[in-house]
Coordinates of C-alpha atoms in Angstrom, one line a residue:
M142 CA -51.1 -18.9 51.7
P143 CA -51.3 -21.5 54.4
P144 CA -48.9 -20.9 57.4
G145 CA -46.8 -24.2 56.9
A146 CA -45.9 -22.8 53.3
A147 CA -44.6 -19.5 54.7
V148 CA -42.5 -21.5 57.4
A149 CA -40.8 -23.5 54.7
D150 CA -40.3 -20.6 52.3
A151 CA -38.5 -18.6 55.2
S152 CA -36.3 -21.6 56.0
V153 CA -35.2 -22.0 52.5
A154 CA -34.3 -18.7 52.4
A155 CA -32.3 -18.8 55.5
V156 CA -30.3 -22.1 54.4
H157 CA -29.6 -20.7 50.8
P158 CA -26.8 -18.4 51.7
R159 CA -25.3 -20.9 53.9
R160 CA -25.1 -23.4 51.0
I161 CA -23.6 -20.6 48.6
A162 CA -21.1 -19.7 51.2
R163 CA -20.3 -23.3 51.7
S164 CA -19.9 -23.9 47.9
H165 CA -17.6 -21.0 47.6
S166 CA -15.2 -22.1 50.5
V167 CA -15.2 -25.6 49.0
A168 CA -14.3 -24.1 45.6
S169 CA -11.9 -22.1 47.2
T170 CA -10.2 -24.8 49.0
L171 CA -10.2 -27.1 45.8
V172 CA -8.5 -24.2 43.6
R173 CA -5.7 -23.8 46.3
S174 CA -5.4 -27.2 46.6
A175 CA -5.1 -27.9 42.5
L176 CA -2.6 -24.7 42.3
R177 CA -0.4 -25.4 45.4
R178 CA 2.0 -28.1 43.7
P179 CA 2.4 -26.1 40.5
A180 CA 3.0 -23.0 42.5
R181 CA 5.7 -24.5 44.6
A182 CA 7.3 -26.2 41.8
V183 CA 7.4 -22.8 39.7
A184 CA 8.8 -21.2 42.9
L185 CA 11.8 -23.6 43.3
I186 CA 12.5 -23.4 39.7
K187 CA 12.4 -19.7 39.7
H188 CA 14.0 -18.7 42.9
S189 CA 17.0 -21.3 42.1
I190 CA 17.7 -19.9 38.7
S191 CA 17.1 -16.3 39.6
G192 CA 19.2 -16.5 42.5
A193 CA 22.0 -17.9 40.5
Y194 CA 21.5 -15.5 37.8
F195 CA 21.8 -12.3 40.1
A196 CA 24.5 -13.9 42.2
I197 CA 26.6 -14.1 38.8
F198 CA 25.7 -10.7 37.9
C199 CA 26.7 -9.2 41.0
A200 CA 30.0 -11.1 40.9
M201 CA 30.6 -9.6 37.3
Y202 CA 29.8 -6.2 38.2
V203 CA 32.5 -6.6 41.2
T204 CA 35.3 -8.4 39.2
S205 CA 34.9 -6.6 36.0
K206 CA 37.6 -4.4 34.8
A207 CA 37.2 -0.6 34.9
Q208 CA 37.8 -0.3 31.2
D209 CA 35.5 -3.1 30.4
L210 CA 32.6 -1.3 32.3
R211 CA 33.5 2.0 30.6
A212 CA 33.2 -0.1 27.1
L213 CA 29.7 -1.4 28.1
Q214 CA 28.4 2.1 29.3
V215 CA 27.5 0.8 32.5
Y216 CA 25.2 3.3 34.6
S217 CA 26.0 3.6 38.4
P218 CA 27.7 0.3 38.9
L219 CA 27.5 0.7 42.5
A220 CA 24.0 1.0 42.5
A221 CA 23.3 -1.9 40.1
T222 CA 25.7 -4.0 42.0
C223 CA 23.7 -3.4 45.3
I224 CA 20.4 -4.1 43.5
N225 CA 21.7 -7.2 41.9
C226 CA 23.0 -8.7 45.3
A227 CA 19.5 -7.7 46.8
F228 CA 17.7 -9.5 44.5
A229 CA 20.0 -12.6 44.6
L230 CA 19.4 -12.6 48.3
L231 CA 15.8 -12.4 48.0
H232 CA 15.4 -15.2 45.7
F233 CA 17.9 -17.6 47.9
Y234 CA 15.5 -16.7 50.9
G235 CA 12.5 -17.3 48.6
L236 CA 13.9 -20.8 47.9
A237 CA 14.6 -21.6 51.2
A238 CA 11.2 -20.4 52.4
T239 CA 9.6 -22.5 49.8
C240 CA 11.3 -25.6 50.9
S241 CA 10.8 -24.8 54.5
P242 CA 7.5 -22.9 55.1
R243 CA 8.5 -22.2 58.7
L244 CA 11.1 -19.8 57.3
Q245 CA 8.3 -17.4 55.7
F246 CA 7.7 -14.1 57.4
P247 CA 4.3 -14.0 59.0
I248 CA 1.6 -12.7 56.9
A249 CA 1.0 -9.3 58.2
P250 CA -2.8 -8.2 58.7
A251 CA -2.6 -6.4 55.5
W252 CA -1.6 -9.4 53.7
A253 CA -4.5 -11.6 55.5
R254 CA -6.9 -8.9 54.3
A255 CA -5.6 -9.4 50.8
F256 CA -5.9 -13.0 50.9
N257 CA -9.6 -12.7 52.1
V258 CA -12.0 -13.2 49.3
S259 CA -15.2 -11.6 50.9
S260 CA -17.1 -9.1 48.7
S261 CA -15.8 -6.4 50.9
T262 CA -12.1 -6.5 49.4
E263 CA -13.1 -7.8 45.9
V264 CA -12.8 -4.3 44.4
A265 CA -9.4 -3.4 46.3
T266 CA -7.9 -6.8 45.3
S267 CA -9.1 -6.4 41.7
A268 CA -7.6 -2.8 41.4
Q269 CA -4.2 -4.1 42.9
L270 CA -4.1 -6.9 40.3
V271 CA -4.9 -4.4 37.6
F272 CA -2.4 -1.6 38.7
F273 CA 0.6 -4.3 39.0
H274 CA -0.3 -5.8 35.6
F275 CA -0.2 -2.2 34.2
I276 CA 3.1 -1.5 35.7
D277 CA 4.5 -5.0 34.2
I278 CA 3.1 -4.3 30.8
S279 CA 4.5 -0.6 30.6
C280 CA 7.9 -1.9 31.9
Q281 CA 8.0 -4.8 29.6
S282 CA 6.8 -3.0 26.6
Y283 CA 9.5 -0.3 27.0
Q284 CA 12.2 -3.3 27.3
A285 CA 11.0 -4.7 24.2
Y286 CA 11.3 -1.4 22.4
R287 CA 14.8 -0.7 23.8
M288 CA 15.9 -4.4 22.9
S289 CA 15.1 -3.8 19.0
F290 CA 18.1 -1.3 19.2
Y291 CA 20.5 -4.1 20.7
L292 CA 19.6 -7.4 19.3
V293 CA 21.0 -8.6 16.1
G294 CA 18.9 -11.9 16.1
R295 CA 15.7 -11.0 14.4
V296 CA 13.7 -14.3 15.7
S297 CA 14.9 -13.7 19.3
S298 CA 13.8 -9.9 19.4
F299 CA 10.6 -10.9 17.8
G300 CA 10.3 -13.7 20.4
F301 CA 10.8 -11.4 23.2
T302 CA 8.3 -9.0 22.1
A303 CA 5.7 -11.9 21.2
L304 CA 6.0 -13.0 24.8
V305 CA 5.4 -9.3 26.1
A306 CA 2.4 -9.3 23.8
L307 CA 0.9 -12.9 25.0
N308 CA 0.9 -11.2 28.5
C309 CA -1.4 -8.3 27.0
L310 CA -3.4 -11.1 25.3
V311 CA -3.9 -13.7 27.7
T312 CA -3.3 -12.5 31.6
P313 CA -6.2 -9.8 31.3
W314 CA -8.9 -12.5 30.6
F315 CA -7.9 -14.1 34.1
L316 CA -9.2 -10.7 35.4
L317 CA -12.6 -11.6 34.5
I318 CA -12.7 -14.6 36.2
Q319 CA -15.7 -14.7 38.8
H320 CA -14.1 -16.8 41.3
K321 CA -11.8 -14.5 43.3
V322 CA -9.4 -17.2 44.5
A323 CA -9.0 -18.6 40.8
R324 CA -8.8 -15.0 39.5
K325 CA -5.9 -13.9 41.9
S326 CA -4.1 -17.2 41.7
L327 CA -3.9 -17.4 38.0
V328 CA -3.0 -13.5 37.2
L329 CA -0.3 -13.8 40.0
L330 CA 1.1 -17.1 38.4
T331 CA 1.2 -15.8 34.7
S332 CA 2.7 -12.4 36.0
S333 CA 5.4 -14.4 37.8
L334 CA 5.9 -16.6 34.8
V335 CA 6.1 -14.0 32.3
G336 CA 8.4 -11.6 34.4
F337 CA 10.6 -14.6 35.0
V338 CA 11.0 -15.5 31.3
V339 CA 11.4 -11.7 30.2
S340 CA 14.0 -10.4 32.9
T341 CA 15.9 -13.7 33.6
L342 CA 15.8 -16.6 31.3
F343 CA 15.7 -14.4 28.2
P344 CA 18.9 -12.5 29.2
V345 CA 20.5 -15.9 30.5
F346 CA 20.6 -17.1 26.6
V347 CA 21.1 -13.7 24.9
F348 CA 23.6 -12.4 27.3
L349 CA 24.9 -14.5 30.2
I350 CA 25.9 -17.7 28.3
P351 CA 27.7 -15.7 25.4
A352 CA 29.5 -13.6 28.1
I353 CA 30.6 -17.0 30.0
R354 CA 31.7 -18.2 26.6
F355 CA 33.5 -14.7 26.1
N356 CA 35.3 -14.2 29.3
F357 CA 36.1 -17.9 30.4
I358 CA 35.9 -20.4 27.6
N359 CA 37.5 -18.5 24.6
E360 CA 38.7 -15.2 25.1
N361 CA 39.9 -15.0 21.4
L362 CA 36.5 -14.2 20.5
R363 CA 36.9 -10.6 21.3
N364 CA 38.9 -10.3 18.2
S365 CA 35.9 -11.0 15.9
P366 CA 34.3 -7.9 14.8
A367 CA 30.8 -9.9 14.5
F368 CA 31.0 -11.6 17.7
L369 CA 32.1 -8.6 19.5
T370 CA 29.4 -6.5 18.1
E371 CA 26.8 -9.0 19.1
G372 CA 28.0 -9.5 22.4
I373 CA 28.7 -5.9 23.5
L374 CA 25.2 -4.9 22.0
A375 CA 23.6 -7.7 24.0
S376 CA 25.7 -6.7 27.1
R377 CA 24.8 -3.1 27.0
Y378 CA 21.1 -4.5 26.8
A379 CA 21.3 -6.7 29.7
I380 CA 23.4 -4.4 31.9
V381 CA 21.8 -1.2 33.2
S382 CA 22.7 2.0 31.0
S383 CA 20.4 4.6 32.0
P384 CA 18.3 5.7 35.2
I385 CA 15.1 4.5 33.2
D386 CA 16.6 1.1 32.2
L387 CA 17.5 0.9 36.0
V388 CA 14.0 1.7 37.1
T389 CA 12.2 -0.7 34.5
K390 CA 14.4 -3.5 34.9
S391 CA 14.2 -3.3 38.9
A392 CA 10.3 -2.9 38.4
I393 CA 9.9 -6.0 36.5
Q394 CA 12.2 -8.1 38.6
A395 CA 10.5 -6.9 41.9
S396 CA 7.0 -7.5 40.4
S397 CA 7.7 -10.9 39.3
F398 CA 9.3 -11.8 42.9
L399 CA 6.4 -10.3 44.8
A400 CA 3.9 -11.9 42.6
L401 CA 5.4 -15.3 43.3
R402 CA 5.6 -15.1 46.9
R403 CA 2.2 -13.8 47.1
L404 CA 0.8 -16.8 45.1
V405 CA 2.8 -19.1 47.2
Q406 CA 1.8 -17.8 50.4
F407 CA -1.8 -17.4 49.0
V408 CA -2.3 -20.8 48.0
D409 CA -0.7 -22.1 51.5
V410 CA -3.5 -20.0 53.3
L411 CA -5.9 -22.4 54.4
K412 CA -9.2 -22.5 56.3
P413 CA -9.5 -23.7 59.8
R414 CA -9.3 -27.6 60.3
S415 CA -13.3 -27.8 60.8
T416 CA -13.9 -25.8 57.7
M417 CA -11.4 -28.2 55.9
T418 CA -13.3 -31.0 57.3
T419 CA -16.7 -29.6 56.3
A420 CA -15.3 -28.9 52.7
V421 CA -14.1 -32.4 52.4
N422 CA -17.4 -33.9 53.8
H423 CA -19.2 -31.7 51.3
K424 CA -16.9 -32.1 48.2
P425 CA -19.3 -34.7 46.6
S426 CA -22.3 -32.2 46.8
I427 CA -20.5 -29.7 44.6
S428 CA -21.2 -30.6 41.0
P429 CA -19.0 -29.8 38.0
A430 CA -21.6 -27.4 36.9
V431 CA -21.4 -25.4 39.9
L432 CA -17.7 -25.4 40.2
S433 CA -17.4 -24.2 36.8
Q434 CA -19.9 -21.4 37.5
H435 CA -17.4 -20.2 40.2
I436 CA -14.3 -20.1 38.0
R437 CA -15.8 -19.0 34.6
I438 CA -15.2 -15.8 32.6
G439 CA -17.6 -13.1 33.1
H440 CA -17.9 -9.6 34.4
R441 CA -19.8 -6.5 34.0
N442 CA -17.4 -4.2 35.5
R443 CA -17.0 -1.4 32.8
P444 CA -13.8 -0.2 33.8
L445 CA -12.2 -3.4 33.9
L446 CA -13.6 -4.9 30.5
T447 CA -12.2 -1.4 29.2
Y448 CA -8.9 -2.4 30.6
V449 CA -9.0 -5.6 29.1
A450 CA -9.8 -4.4 25.7
C451 CA -7.0 -1.9 25.8
N452 CA -4.6 -4.6 26.4
L453 CA -5.9 -6.7 23.4
V454 CA -5.5 -3.8 21.3
W455 CA -1.8 -3.0 22.6
G456 CA -0.8 -6.9 22.2
F457 CA -1.7 -6.8 18.5
V458 CA 0.0 -3.5 18.3
L459 CA 3.2 -5.1 19.8
I460 CA 3.2 -8.0 17.5
V461 CA 2.7 -5.8 14.2
L462 CA 5.4 -3.3 15.4
S463 CA 7.7 -6.2 16.0
G464 CA 6.9 -8.4 13.0
V465 CA 7.2 -5.4 10.5
S466 CA 10.4 -4.2 12.1
N467 CA 12.2 -7.5 11.9
F468 CA 10.8 -9.2 8.6
H469 CA 9.6 -6.3 6.4
R470 CA 13.0 -4.2 6.2
T471 CA 14.7 -2.6 3.4
P472 CA 17.7 -4.9 2.5
C473 CA 21.2 -3.8 3.6
P474 CA 24.2 -3.7 1.4
D475 CA 26.6 -7.0 1.2
T476 CA 29.1 -5.0 3.2
C477 CA 27.0 -5.4 5.9
L478 CA 27.4 -8.4 8.3
L479 CA 25.0 -7.7 11.1
E480 CA 21.9 -5.3 11.4
I481 CA 19.3 -4.5 13.8
A482 CA 15.7 -4.1 13.6
P483 CA 14.4 -0.9 15.5
W484 CA 10.8 -0.2 15.8
F485 CA 9.0 2.4 13.7
D486 CA 11.8 1.9 11.2
T487 CA 12.0 -0.2 8.0
S488 CA 15.1 0.9 6.7
C489 CA 18.5 -0.8 6.6
Q490 CA 20.2 -0.3 10.1
C491 CA 23.6 -2.0 9.8
V492 CA 25.7 -2.4 12.9
T493 CA 28.9 -4.2 11.3
F494 CA 30.4 -3.1 8.3
E495 CA 33.2 -5.0 6.6
L496 CA 34.9 -3.9 3.4
N497 CA 37.7 -5.7 1.9
C498 CA 38.9 -3.6 -1.0
A499 CA 41.4 -6.2 -2.6
M500 CA 38.6 -9.1 -2.5
R501 CA 36.2 -6.7 -4.2
N502 CA 38.5 -5.2 -6.8
I503 CA 38.0 -1.5 -5.5
S504 CA 40.6 0.7 -6.3
G505 CA 41.1 4.6 -5.3
D506 CA 42.1 6.4 -2.3
T507 CA 38.9 6.7 -0.4
I508 CA 36.2 4.5 0.8
D509 CA 33.7 7.1 1.5
A510 CA 31.1 6.2 -1.1
Y511 CA 30.6 3.0 0.9
L512 CA 29.8 4.7 4.2
R513 CA 26.6 6.4 3.3
P514 CA 24.1 6.8 6.3
D515 CA 21.4 6.4 3.6
Q516 CA 22.5 3.0 2.8
L517 CA 23.7 1.6 6.2
G518 CA 21.4 3.7 8.8
Q519 CA 22.7 5.6 11.8
W520 CA 23.3 2.8 14.1
L521 CA 26.5 1.7 12.7
F522 CA 28.5 0.1 15.5
Y523 CA 31.6 -1.4 14.2
I524 CA 33.8 -0.7 10.9
D525 CA 36.5 -3.0 9.5
V526 CA 38.2 -1.9 6.7
R527 CA 40.8 -4.6 5.2
R528 CA 43.3 -4.2 2.6
C529 CA 42.1 -0.6 1.3
S530 CA 44.5 2.2 0.3
V531 CA 43.1 5.0 2.0
P532 CA 46.4 6.8 2.3
N533 CA 44.5 9.9 4.1
G534 CA 42.4 7.4 6.2
I535 CA 38.7 7.8 6.2
S536 CA 37.0 11.6 6.4
T537 CA 36.2 12.5 9.8
N538 CA 33.4 14.3 8.2
T539 CA 32.0 10.8 6.7
L540 CA 32.3 9.0 10.4
A541 CA 30.6 11.8 11.9
A542 CA 27.2 10.6 10.3
F543 CA 27.6 7.5 12.5
Q544 CA 27.3 8.9 16.3
H545 CA 27.0 5.2 17.7
I546 CA 30.1 3.7 16.5
Y547 CA 32.0 1.5 19.1
G548 CA 35.1 0.1 17.0
L549 CA 37.2 1.3 14.0
H550 CA 39.7 -1.4 12.6
I551 CA 41.9 -0.4 9.4
I552 CA 44.4 -3.0 8.6
F553 CA 46.7 -3.6 5.6
S554 CA 46.5 0.0 4.2
N555 CA 48.7 2.6 2.7
M556 CA 47.7 5.3 5.3
T557 CA 50.4 8.0 5.8
V558 CA 48.4 10.7 7.2
W559 CA 45.0 11.0 8.8
P560 CA 43.9 14.5 9.2
R561 CA 41.3 15.9 11.3
H562 CA 38.5 17.7 9.1
E563 CA 35.7 20.0 10.2
L564 CA 34.2 17.3 12.2
E565 CA 35.7 15.3 15.0
L566 CA 35.5 11.4 15.2
P567 CA 32.4 10.2 17.1
Q568 CA 32.2 10.7 20.3
S569 CA 31.1 7.2 20.9
L570 CA 34.4 5.6 19.6
T571 CA 35.5 3.2 22.3
T572 CA 38.3 1.4 20.4
I573 CA 40.4 2.2 17.4
Q574 CA 42.9 0.1 15.7
I575 CA 45.2 1.1 12.9
R576 CA 47.4 -2.1 12.1
Y577 CA 50.2 -2.5 9.4
S578 CA 50.3 1.0 7.7
N579 CA 52.5 3.4 6.0
L580 CA 52.3 5.9 9.2
T581 CA 55.7 7.6 10.3
V582 CA 53.9 9.8 13.0
I583 CA 50.7 9.4 15.0
P584 CA 47.8 10.6 12.8
D585 CA 46.3 14.1 13.6
V586 CA 42.9 12.3 14.6
L587 CA 44.6 10.7 17.6
T588 CA 46.4 13.7 18.7
S589 CA 43.4 14.5 20.8
V590 CA 40.7 11.9 21.8
S591 CA 37.4 11.7 23.2
S592 CA 36.8 10.8 26.9
N593 CA 35.0 7.6 25.9
L594 CA 38.1 6.1 24.3
V595 CA 39.0 2.8 25.9
Y596 CA 41.4 1.0 23.6
I597 CA 44.0 2.2 21.2
R598 CA 46.0 -0.3 18.8
L599 CA 48.9 0.9 16.4
E600 CA 50.8 -2.1 15.1
G601 CA 53.3 -2.3 12.2
A602 CA 54.2 1.4 11.2
Y603 CA 57.5 3.4 10.8
I604 CA 56.9 5.4 13.9
A605 CA 60.0 6.3 15.8
S606 CA 58.9 8.7 18.4
I607 CA 55.7 9.8 20.0
P608 CA 55.6 13.2 21.8
D609 CA 54.7 13.5 25.6
S610 CA 51.8 15.8 24.5
I611 CA 49.9 12.7 22.6
Y612 CA 50.8 10.3 25.6
A613 CA 49.0 13.1 28.0
A614 CA 46.2 13.1 25.5
W615 CA 45.5 9.6 25.8
A616 CA 45.4 9.8 29.9
N617 CA 41.8 8.4 29.6
V618 CA 42.7 5.3 27.6
S619 CA 43.1 2.2 29.4
S620 CA 44.5 0.0 27.0
I621 CA 47.5 1.1 24.7
A622 CA 48.9 -1.1 22.2
L623 CA 51.9 0.4 20.0
N624 CA 53.4 -2.9 18.6
Y625 CA 56.0 -3.6 15.6
L626 CA 57.0 0.1 15.4
N627 CA 60.5 1.8 16.1
L628 CA 60.3 3.1 19.8
T629 CA 63.4 3.2 21.7
H630 CA 62.0 4.3 24.8
V631 CA 59.0 4.5 27.2
P632 CA 58.0 7.7 28.3
F633 CA 57.4 8.4 32.0
V634 CA 54.2 10.0 31.2
V635 CA 52.7 6.7 30.2
A636 CA 53.2 5.5 33.7
S637 CA 51.4 8.2 35.4
H638 CA 48.3 7.7 33.4
P639 CA 45.5 7.5 36.0
I640 CA 43.5 4.5 34.5
L641 CA 45.8 2.7 32.4
A642 CA 45.3 -1.1 32.7
K643 CA 47.3 -2.6 29.9
L644 CA 50.3 -1.6 27.8
E645 CA 51.8 -3.5 25.0
L646 CA 54.9 -2.4 23.4
R647 CA 56.0 -5.5 21.3
G648 CA 58.7 -5.6 18.6
N649 CA 60.1 -2.3 19.3
F650 CA 63.9 -1.3 20.2
I651 CA 63.3 -0.5 23.8
S652 CA 66.4 -1.3 25.6
N653 CA 65.9 0.0 29.2
I654 CA 62.9 0.4 31.6
T655 CA 64.1 2.9 34.3
L656 CA 63.4 2.2 38.0
K657 CA 61.5 5.7 38.3
W658 CA 59.4 4.3 35.4
Q659 CA 58.7 1.0 37.2
N660 CA 58.0 3.0 40.7
Q661 CA 55.4 4.9 39.1
I662 CA 53.6 1.8 37.4
H663 CA 53.9 0.1 41.1
M664 CA 51.9 3.1 42.6
Q665 CA 49.1 2.6 40.0
Q666 CA 48.2 -0.9 41.2
P667 CA 46.0 -2.7 41.3
L668 CA 44.9 -0.9 37.9
V669 CA 47.8 -2.0 35.6
T670 CA 47.7 -5.8 35.0
Q671 CA 49.6 -6.4 32.0
I672 CA 52.9 -5.1 30.3
D673 CA 54.2 -6.6 27.1
L674 CA 57.7 -5.9 26.0
T675 CA 58.3 -9.0 24.0
A676 CA 61.1 -8.7 21.3
N677 CA 62.7 -5.7 22.4
A678 CA 66.4 -5.2 23.5
L679 CA 66.0 -5.4 27.0
R680 CA 69.0 -7.2 28.8
D681 CA 67.3 -6.9 32.2
G682 CA 63.5 -6.9 33.0
P683 CA 61.5 -4.5 35.0
W684 CA 61.7 -7.0 38.1
L685 CA 60.1 -4.5 40.6
L686 CA 56.9 -4.8 38.8
I687 CA 56.9 -8.6 40.0
Q688 CA 55.9 -7.5 43.3
T689 CA 52.7 -5.9 42.1
G690 CA 51.4 -8.9 40.5
V691 CA 51.7 -7.6 36.8
L692 CA 51.8 -10.0 34.1
L693 CA 55.1 -9.2 32.3
R694 CA 55.8 -10.8 28.8
L695 CA 59.4 -10.5 28.2
G696 CA 60.0 -13.0 25.7
S697 CA 62.5 -12.7 22.9
N698 CA 64.6 -10.1 24.5
P699 CA 68.4 -11.0 25.6
I700 CA 67.6 -11.5 29.1
A701 CA 70.3 -14.0 30.3
S702 CA 69.7 -14.1 34.1
V703 CA 66.7 -13.4 36.7
P704 CA 66.9 -12.0 40.3
P705 CA 65.8 -14.5 43.1
T706 CA 62.7 -12.4 43.0
V707 CA 61.7 -14.3 39.8
T708 CA 60.8 -17.8 41.4
A709 CA 60.1 -21.2 39.6
K710 CA 56.4 -20.8 40.7
T711 CA 56.3 -17.2 39.0
L712 CA 57.5 -18.8 35.8
T713 CA 55.6 -21.9 35.6
S714 CA 52.3 -19.7 36.4
R715 CA 53.3 -17.5 33.4
K716 CA 53.2 -14.5 35.4
V717 CA 56.5 -13.9 33.7
V718 CA 57.1 -15.1 30.2
L719 CA 60.7 -15.3 29.2
D720 CA 60.3 -17.9 26.0
D721 CA 63.0 -17.4 23.4
T722 CA 65.5 -15.7 25.9
P723 CA 69.1 -16.7 26.6
Y724 CA 67.8 -17.7 30.1
C725 CA 65.5 -20.2 28.5
T726 CA 68.0 -21.6 25.9
T727 CA 70.8 -21.9 28.5
G728 CA 69.2 -22.3 31.7
P729 CA 66.8 -24.8 33.4
A730 CA 63.9 -23.6 30.8
V731 CA 61.5 -23.7 33.8
G732 CA 58.2 -22.3 32.5
C733 CA 59.5 -21.7 29.1
Q734 CA 57.8 -22.5 25.9
P735 CA 59.1 -22.9 22.1
K736 CA 58.2 -20.1 19.6
C737 CA 57.8 -20.4 16.1
A738 CA 59.2 -16.8 15.3
R739 CA 60.6 -14.0 17.2
Y740 CA 57.7 -11.8 16.8
C741 CA 55.1 -14.7 17.0
D742 CA 53.8 -15.9 20.2
S743 CA 51.8 -19.3 20.2
T744 CA 49.0 -17.5 21.8
M745 CA 48.7 -15.5 18.9
I746 CA 48.1 -18.4 16.5
G747 CA 44.5 -19.1 15.8
N748 CA 43.1 -16.1 18.1
L749 CA 40.9 -14.7 15.1
R750 CA 43.1 -11.9 14.4
C751 CA 45.4 -11.6 11.7
D752 CA 48.9 -11.3 12.9
W753 CA 51.1 -10.6 9.8
V754 CA 54.2 -11.6 11.9
C755 CA 52.7 -15.1 12.2
F756 CA 51.7 -15.7 8.5
T757 CA 54.5 -17.9 7.9
E758 CA 54.7 -21.6 7.4
A759 CA 56.5 -22.3 10.6
C760 CA 53.7 -20.5 12.4
Q761 CA 51.1 -22.5 10.6
F762 CA 50.1 -19.3 8.6
D763 CA 48.6 -17.9 11.7
G764 CA 46.2 -20.6 12.1
G765 CA 44.1 -19.5 9.5
D766 CA 43.4 -16.2 11.0
C767 CA 44.4 -14.4 7.8
D768 CA 42.3 -16.7 5.4
G769 CA 39.5 -14.1 5.2
F770 CA 41.9 -11.3 4.1
G771 CA 42.5 -13.2 0.6
Y772 CA 46.1 -13.9 1.4
L773 CA 47.4 -17.1 -0.2
R774 CA 49.5 -19.6 1.7
Y775 CA 52.8 -20.3 0.1
P776 CA 55.4 -23.1 1.6

């Protein structure tokens, strides 16, 4: 071989590595430049929405009433509040850092090594990406499984699972991209986007918007069994309810946040100016074929290929599980208004049951045959029984088969007793209503109640007195409504309930509220928020309670005058309601509003709850609230 040829070969061998390194540098610069704007746009949108989302959640935890948190079965409200506030601050910091890069924390040496794309760190970087992706998929899969027990919308439930499956079917392919910068950037981008949709956008639409509508736009929706079921179940999903739920939700949020911040910093990490200038000068020398060679998919790492294959299989499994559960189920009876679609089960799983015996021409004294777990499933959440005789109530043995019941509503019945059988009422029961019955005493099933019971409503019966022992048994009940009975006094033991928040005693014969009782309620503040004594026999109101800020409803009582503590501002703000009293009819009528009937307030008309006292022509037949019960309107 001639000496010149040997020198030429050596020269080519020496120059070739430099060209390869230069090609990698140029490709890295091009990839980062191409992803910089999309990454920053995603960061601005995500940090803005997520920051507001967590701030609202934090405010909801802080401002929610204790009885509502109990009804939602919130796990560790203090820890959940702190975590939500922390995420809100992190996202607001991320928003500020994205708008002004000078606010970003300097990248630590460990981060700098992670951003380095040299071959010495390739294995470590790939392992990190795989590890965090595995954590994401595990937590998201658990949340998809959990959601199947809480979401009544089949399309939404399947859509959530399909998104998690998409993360299994698409993202792992990015792990096989040969170009290190492109691989890391795309994995971080998709992980952040999927985490954002799963943990923030989805709860916004299925929980936050309905919750805002429920609490601030139309509070009457709480009287709709269907909306209440859908809202409470969605709330129990969105709000932390168990330790594993807290861990998985926090892991998804933290991973999504870190992935986005790593991506933004990663694409902002540039080579020195000399390197950039060199890259720009040599940009024309990089052909599309060379560039595509750097970002093409192809990998010989068997463990990584195995991981990708497992993800593909798991993605298809998720789609099949959710698809079969949602769209290939055994039909529920027509008494079922809403149902859920749990995984690994295709039987009917009804959550809202409604039975109107009069409209279905059902006679007889029991309805147990319509409450069968083999027909309705075991996840029954709300039972609404209308115009059924049930003189002995519903057998507690029958109800014991449904250990997830939230609400039980029996209206317009001939109930005279409700005995306790071998089994108790389900421990999960949170609200119970018995309205317009033939009861003369408190039914036996309510003489002792579960600690989970939050709301009791008894209306339209002939109960003249209630023993103190029963009031004492209701010590853990936050909201007590004893309306349109024959009560003549308010026992002192009620005022001493430690968590009493709302007390309704409308339409009774109570003529006096003792000062001792008022002082005891005064000591309960700020827990007690509302006391309703409308349409009783009071000639003097419990004025001491005005100092505590309790909302007092005293309309349709023979109250002719008020003390100086009842100011015009108090009346106009409706903190004290005196509609249909001698004070309003003979006085200046400050803050007074007309009523269509003594027992019917204007707020009861059209509130989605059938109030028989409002079902008159003068009261617009309760605004149509009783139309679904089959009653005819007669002028």
